[in-house]
Coordinates of C-alpha atoms in Angstrom, one line a residue:
X1 CA 0.0 0.0 0.0
X2 CA 1.2 3.5 -0.9
X3 CA 0.3 6.2 1.6
X4 CA -0.3 9.8 0.5
X5 CA -1.5 12.9 2.2
X6 CA -3.6 15.7 0.7
X7 CA -3.2 19.3 1.7
X8 CA -6.6 21.1 1.0
X9 CA -9.8 19.1 0.5
X10 CA -11.6 21.5 -1.9
X11 CA -12.7 20.8 -5.4
X12 CA -9.4 19.4 -6.6
X13 CA -8.5 17.6 -3.4
X14 CA -11.8 15.8 -3.3
X15 CA -11.4 15.1 -7.0
X16 CA -8.2 13.3 -6.2
X17 CA -10.1 11.1 -3.8
X18 CA -12.8 10.4 -6.4
X19 CA -10.3 9.5 -9.1
X20 CA -8.5 7.1 -6.8
X21 CA -11.7 5.5 -5.6
X22 CA -13.1 5.1 -9.1
X23 CA -9.9 3.6 -10.5
X24 CA -8.6 1.3 -7.7
X25 CA -8.2 -1.8 -9.8
X26 CA -6.6 0.0 -12.7
X27 CA -4.2 1.8 -10.4
X28 CA -3.2 -1.5 -8.6
X29 CA -2.7 -3.2 -12.0
X30 CA -0.3 -0.5 -13.0
X31 CA 2.1 -1.5 -10.2
X32 CA 1.3 -5.3 -10.2
X33 CA 1.8 -5.8 -13.9
X34 CA 5.0 -3.8 -14.1
X35 CA 7.0 -4.8 -11.0
X36 CA 5.4 -8.0 -9.9
X37 CA 4.2 -6.9 -6.4
X38 CA 2.3 -9.5 -4.5
X39 CA 1.4 -7.1 -1.7
X40 CA -1.3 -4.5 -1.7
X41 CA -0.5 -1.9 -4.4
X42 CA -3.3 0.4 -3.8
X43 CA -3.0 4.2 -3.1
X44 CA -4.3 5.1 0.3
X45 CA -5.1 8.6 1.4
X46 CA -3.9 8.5 5.0
X47 CA -4.2 12.2 6.0
X48 CA -6.1 15.2 4.7
X49 CA -5.1 18.6 5.9
X50 CA -8.1 21.0 6.2
X51 CA -9.7 23.3 8.7
X52 CA -13.1 21.9 7.9
X53 CA -14.6 18.7 9.4
X54 CA -16.4 17.1 6.4
X55 CA -18.8 15.2 8.6
X56 CA -20.3 12.2 6.8
X57 CA -17.6 12.0 4.2
X58 CA -16.0 8.5 3.9
X59 CA -12.6 10.0 4.9
X60 CA -13.9 12.2 7.7
X61 CA -11.7 10.5 10.3
X62 CA -8.5 11.2 8.3
X63 CA -9.0 15.0 8.4
X64 CA -6.5 16.9 10.5
X65 CA -5.6 20.5 11.0
X66 CA -2.1 19.6 12.1
X67 CA 0.5 19.7 9.3
X68 CA 3.2 18.3 11.6
X69 CA 1.2 15.1 11.9
X70 CA 1.7 14.6 8.2
X71 CA 5.3 15.7 8.3
X72 CA 6.3 13.3 11.0
X73 CA 4.5 10.3 9.5
X74 CA 7.2 8.2 7.9
X75 CA 4.7 6.0 6.1
X76 CA 3.5 8.9 4.0
X77 CA 5.9 9.3 1.1
X78 CA 3.9 11.6 -1.2
X79 CA 2.2 14.8 -0.3
X80 CA -0.5 16.2 -2.7
X81 CA -0.8 20.0 -2.5
X82 CA -4.1 21.4 -3.6
X83 CA -4.4 24.4 -1.3
X84 CA -4.2 27.1 -3.9
X85 CA -2.5 30.5 -3.3
X86 CA 1.2 30.8 -2.4
X87 CA 1.1 30.6 1.4
X88 CA 1.1 28.3 3.2
X89 CA 1.3 26.1 0.1
X90 CA 4.9 27.0 -0.6
X91 CA 6.0 26.6 3.0
X92 CA 4.3 23.3 3.5
X93 CA 5.6 21.9 0.1
X94 CA 9.2 22.9 1.0
X95 CA 8.9 21.4 4.4
X96 CA 7.6 18.1 3.0
X97 CA 10.4 17.9 0.5
X98 CA 13.0 18.6 3.2
X99 CA 11.4 15.8 5.2
X100 CA 12.1 13.4 2.3
X101 CA 8.6 13.3 0.9
X102 CA 7.8 13.9 -2.8
X103 CA 5.3 16.6 -3.6
X104 CA 2.6 16.7 -6.4
X105 CA 0.8 20.0 -7.0
X106 CA -1.9 21.6 -9.2
X107 CA -0.9 25.0 -7.9
X108 CA 0.3 27.2 -10.8
X109 CA 0.9 30.2 -8.5
X110 CA 3.4 28.3 -6.4
X111 CA 5.1 26.7 -9.4
X112 CA 5.4 30.1 -11.1
X113 CA 6.7 31.9 -8.1
X114 CA 8.7 29.3 -6.2
X115 CA 9.2 26.5 -8.7
X116 CA 13.0 27.0 -8.8
X117 CA 13.3 26.7 -5.0
X118 CA 11.1 23.7 -4.8
X119 CA 12.8 21.8 -7.6
X120 CA 16.2 22.5 -6.1
X121 CA 15.0 21.4 -2.7
X122 CA 13.6 18.2 -4.2
X123 CA 16.9 17.5 -6.0
X124 CA 18.9 18.2 -2.8
X125 CA 16.8 15.7 -0.8
X126 CA 16.5 13.0 -3.5
X127 CA 12.7 13.2 -4.0
X128 CA 10.3 14.4 -6.7
X129 CA 8.4 17.6 -7.3
X130 CA 5.8 17.1 -10.1
X131 CA 3.3 19.7 -11.3
X132 CA 1.6 18.4 -14.5
X133 CA -1.8 19.6 -13.3
X134 CA -0.6 23.2 -13.0
X135 CA -1.0 23.8 -16.7
X136 CA -3.8 22.6 -18.9
X137 CA -5.8 20.8 -16.3
X138 CA -6.0 17.2 -17.5
X139 CA -4.0 17.7 -20.7
X140 CA -0.7 15.9 -20.5
X141 CA 1.7 18.7 -21.6
X142 CA 4.4 19.1 -19.0
X143 CA 5.5 15.5 -19.0
X144 CA 5.8 15.3 -22.8
X145 CA 7.5 18.6 -23.0
X146 CA 10.1 17.4 -20.5
X147 CA 10.6 13.9 -22.0
X148 CA 9.4 13.6 -25.6
X149 CA 11.4 16.2 -27.4
X150 CA 15.0 15.1 -26.7
X151 CA 15.9 15.1 -30.4
X152 CA 14.3 18.5 -31.0
X153 CA 15.0 22.1 -30.2
X154 CA 11.6 23.7 -29.2
X155 CA 11.2 26.7 -31.4
X156 CA 7.7 27.8 -30.5
X157 CA 4.9 27.2 -28.1
X158 CA 1.5 28.8 -28.8
X159 CA -1.5 28.0 -26.8
X160 CA -5.0 28.7 -25.5
X161 CA -4.2 28.2 -21.8
X162 CA -7.2 29.7 -20.1
X163 CA -10.6 28.1 -20.4
X164 CA -12.6 31.0 -18.9
X165 CA -11.5 33.5 -21.5
X166 CA -11.8 31.0 -24.3
X167 CA -15.4 30.4 -23.3
X168 CA -16.1 34.1 -23.2
X169 CA -14.5 34.7 -26.7
X170 CA -16.3 31.7 -28.1
X171 CA -19.7 33.0 -26.8
X172 CA -19.1 36.5 -28.1
X173 CA -18.5 35.0 -31.6
X174 CA -21.2 32.3 -31.6
X175 CA -24.0 34.2 -29.9
X176 CA -23.1 37.7 -30.9
X177 CA -23.2 38.9 -27.2
X178 CA -21.0 41.4 -25.4
X179 CA -18.0 40.6 -23.3
X180 CA -19.9 41.5 -20.2
X181 CA -22.8 39.2 -21.0
X182 CA -20.5 36.4 -21.9
X183 CA -18.7 36.9 -18.6
X184 CA -22.0 36.7 -16.8
X185 CA -22.8 33.4 -18.5
X186 CA -19.4 32.0 -17.6
X187 CA -20.0 33.0 -13.9
X188 CA -23.4 31.2 -14.1
X189 CA -21.8 28.1 -15.5
X190 CA -19.1 28.1 -12.7
X191 CA -16.3 28.7 -15.2
X192 CA -14.8 31.7 -13.4
X193 CA -13.1 32.3 -10.1
X194 CA -14.8 34.5 -7.5
X195 CA -12.6 37.3 -8.8
X196 CA -12.0 36.8 -12.5
X197 CA -9.3 39.5 -12.9
X198 CA -6.4 37.1 -13.3
X199 CA -8.2 35.3 -16.2
X200 CA -9.5 38.4 -17.9
X201 CA -6.2 40.3 -17.6
X202 CA -4.2 37.4 -19.1
X203 CA -2.2 36.8 -15.8
X204 CA -3.4 33.2 -15.5
X205 CA -2.2 32.5 -19.1
X206 CA 1.1 34.3 -18.3
X207 CA 1.8 32.1 -15.3
X208 CA 1.2 29.0 -17.4
X209 CA 3.3 30.3 -20.3
X210 CA 6.2 31.0 -17.9
X211 CA 6.1 27.4 -16.7
X212 CA 6.0 25.9 -20.2
X213 CA 8.5 28.3 -21.7
X214 CA 10.8 27.6 -18.7
X215 CA 10.8 23.9 -19.5
X216 CA 11.2 24.4 -23.2
X217 CA 14.1 26.9 -22.9
X218 CA 15.7 25.5 -19.7
X219 CA 15.2 28.6 -17.6
X220 CA 13.1 29.8 -14.7
X221 CA 10.8 32.3 -16.1
X222 CA 8.3 33.9 -13.6
X223 CA 5.3 35.5 -15.2
X224 CA 6.4 39.0 -14.2
X225 CA 9.3 38.7 -16.6
X226 CA 7.1 38.0 -19.6
X227 CA 7.6 40.9 -21.9
X228 CA 4.0 41.7 -22.9
X229 CA 0.7 40.6 -21.2
X230 CA -2.7 41.8 -22.4
X231 CA -6.0 40.2 -21.5
X232 CA -9.4 40.3 -23.4
X233 CA -11.0 43.4 -21.8
X234 CA -10.6 45.5 -25.0
X235 CA -12.0 42.9 -27.3
X236 CA -15.3 44.2 -28.9
X237 CA -18.1 42.0 -30.1
X238 CA -18.0 43.7 -33.5
X239 CA -14.3 42.7 -33.9
X240 CA -15.4 39.0 -34.6
X241 CA -17.4 39.9 -37.6
X242 CA -14.7 42.1 -39.0
X243 CA -12.0 39.5 -38.4
X244 CA -14.2 36.8 -40.0
X245 CA -14.4 38.9 -43.2
X246 CA -10.6 38.7 -43.3
X247 CA -10.5 34.9 -42.6
X248 CA -9.6 35.1 -39.0
X249 CA -11.0 34.2 -35.5
X250 CA -10.0 35.9 -32.3
X251 CA -8.2 33.9 -29.5
X252 CA -6.3 34.8 -26.4
X253 CA -2.9 33.2 -27.1
X254 CA 0.2 32.7 -25.0
X255 CA 3.2 32.6 -27.2
X256 CA 6.8 31.7 -26.6
X257 CA 9.1 31.7 -29.6
X258 CA 12.8 31.1 -29.8
X259 CA 14.5 33.6 -32.2
X260 CA 18.2 32.9 -32.6
X261 CA 19.4 32.6 -29.0
X262 CA 16.7 34.8 -27.5
X263 CA 13.0 34.4 -26.8
X264 CA 9.8 36.3 -27.5
X265 CA 7.2 35.8 -24.8
X266 CA 3.8 37.4 -24.8
X267 CA 0.1 36.9 -23.9
X268 CA -2.4 38.8 -26.1
X269 CA -5.6 38.4 -28.2
X270 CA -4.6 37.2 -31.6
X271 CA -6.1 36.9 -35.0
X272 CA -5.9 33.2 -35.8
X273 CA -6.4 31.9 -39.3
X274 CA -9.7 30.1 -39.8
X275 CA -9.2 26.4 -40.4
X276 CA -6.2 26.2 -38.1
X277 CA -6.3 23.9 -35.1
X278 CA -6.2 26.7 -32.5
X279 CA -9.0 28.6 -34.3
X280 CA -11.3 25.6 -33.8
X281 CA -10.8 25.3 -30.0
X282 CA -14.0 26.6 -28.4
X283 CA -15.6 26.7 -25.0
X284 CA -13.6 25.9 -21.9
X285 CA -11.2 23.7 -23.8
X286 CA -7.4 24.4 -24.0
X287 CA -4.9 23.6 -26.7
X288 CA -1.2 23.9 -26.9
X289 CA 0.8 23.9 -30.1
X290 CA 4.5 22.9 -29.8
X291 CA 6.9 23.2 -32.7
X292 CA 10.1 21.3 -32.7
X293 CA 13.1 21.8 -35.0
X294 CA 12.8 18.3 -36.5
X295 CA 9.3 17.1 -35.6
X296 CA 7.4 20.2 -36.7
X297 CA 4.1 21.1 -35.1
X298 CA 2.2 18.9 -32.6
X299 CA -1.0 20.0 -30.8
X300 CA -2.2 18.9 -27.4
X301 CA -6.0 19.4 -26.8
X302 CA -8.4 18.8 -24.0
X303 CA -10.2 20.0 -21.0
X304 CA -8.1 22.7 -19.4
X305 CA -10.0 23.0 -16.1
X306 CA -12.5 21.2 -13.9
X307 CA -12.1 19.1 -10.8
X308 CA -11.9 15.7 -12.5
X309 CA -9.5 16.4 -15.4
X310 CA -7.2 18.3 -13.0
X311 CA -7.4 15.6 -10.4
X312 CA -6.7 13.0 -13.0
X313 CA -3.4 14.7 -13.8
X314 CA -2.5 14.9 -10.1
X315 CA -3.2 11.2 -9.6
X316 CA -1.1 10.3 -12.6
X317 CA 1.8 12.3 -11.1
X318 CA 1.4 10.4 -7.9
X319 CA 1.5 7.1 -9.7
X320 CA 4.6 8.3 -11.7
X321 CA 6.4 9.0 -8.4
X322 CA 5.6 5.6 -6.9
X323 CA 6.5 3.7 -10.1
X324 CA 9.5 5.6 -11.4
X325 CA 10.7 8.0 -8.7
X326 CA 11.7 10.7 -11.2
X327 CA 14.5 13.1 -10.3
X328 CA 13.7 16.8 -10.1
X329 CA 14.6 18.6 -13.2
X330 CA 16.3 21.9 -12.3
X331 CA 16.8 24.8 -14.7
X332 CA 19.2 27.7 -15.0
X333 CA 18.3 31.2 -13.9
X334 CA 17.0 33.7 -16.4
X335 CA 19.8 35.9 -17.6
X336 CA 19.5 39.5 -18.6
X337 CA 18.8 40.0 -22.3
X338 CA 17.4 36.5 -23.0
X339 CA 13.9 37.8 -23.4
X340 CA 13.2 40.2 -26.3
X341 CA 11.7 43.6 -25.6
X342 CA 8.4 44.3 -27.4
X343 CA 10.1 46.6 -29.8
X344 CA 12.3 43.7 -30.9
X345 CA 9.3 41.3 -31.6
X346 CA 9.3 42.2 -35.2
X347 CA 5.6 41.5 -35.7
X348 CA 3.2 43.9 -37.4
X349 CA -0.3 44.1 -35.8
X350 CA -3.3 44.0 -38.2
X351 CA -5.8 46.8 -37.7
X352 CA -9.5 46.1 -38.4
X353 CA -11.7 48.7 -40.1
X354 CA -13.1 49.9 -36.7
X355 CA -9.6 50.6 -35.4
X356 CA -9.1 47.5 -33.2
X357 CA -5.6 46.2 -33.6
X358 CA -4.5 42.6 -33.1
X359 CA -1.3 40.5 -33.5
X360 CA -1.6 37.7 -36.0
X361 CA -0.5 34.1 -35.6

């Protein structure tokens, strides 16, 4: 039996429990068939850190508000962090790594701000720090980016990395409604955070872009270093009809492109050619296009948010740790001059007949 602890039993934390419960036999078979275990190979949630009690929940007796209880339990070898926010998520994650426990997280804010420290701490203590669920929800993108492009130099990443804004833009185009009305719909569907500013301003996409670009270009790139970040607040409903006449759709894209030995990083609404894969991504779905020097373009597509897709990615990371014990992959610090300034981008925005201006992919 493999014991884990979950920090935070909200939507994602409880989703982790549900994924494990629904897939017990499949998970056990992964270990049994590969390494020939005769003992119990199930994953057991031994502790759950939360201030709430969850009376009536099957795991109510495993709830604790004492993190030290988890830290001191030598039988727990993996800690799942689904707290959200940066504190105490960072402090708890670092303490767990220092105690010799691997950590899995879905928390993009922590990975963005403290990923360098946590990966180096994991490396120092011989444990793993995995964060597949921090970008793209259930889409497997970080793992492939780290391990499936050895024979390629990644030259470009371009993606729809935020389901909320993609839903809003899709509804503006399909239903001919305003941004405000589409946002109201998204709130009613449960697709937005209580405060949607991070989504609408492009900050959520920027955090995810920093993580992906950091892996592709072997550098720590916090989102504040990204050269240009613009959200969707200036997109007008009439822009979609004008763009369509020119053969384009409008999407909020996060783009990282290697130009010689430097990189262009930005988040902004783009005109995307109709018929392209990214143009066809609608609703809350995400898609990431990766271009390799020898492979060319590949696209990863799927649900970029939601408790079960995200929890699925978390559980897969847990299984990966128990099965393979992957080493932490550390990257170099971001040096001055690596990121191009906006004036060095070299792209020419296209201006629609109403004066709205967009970059073109």
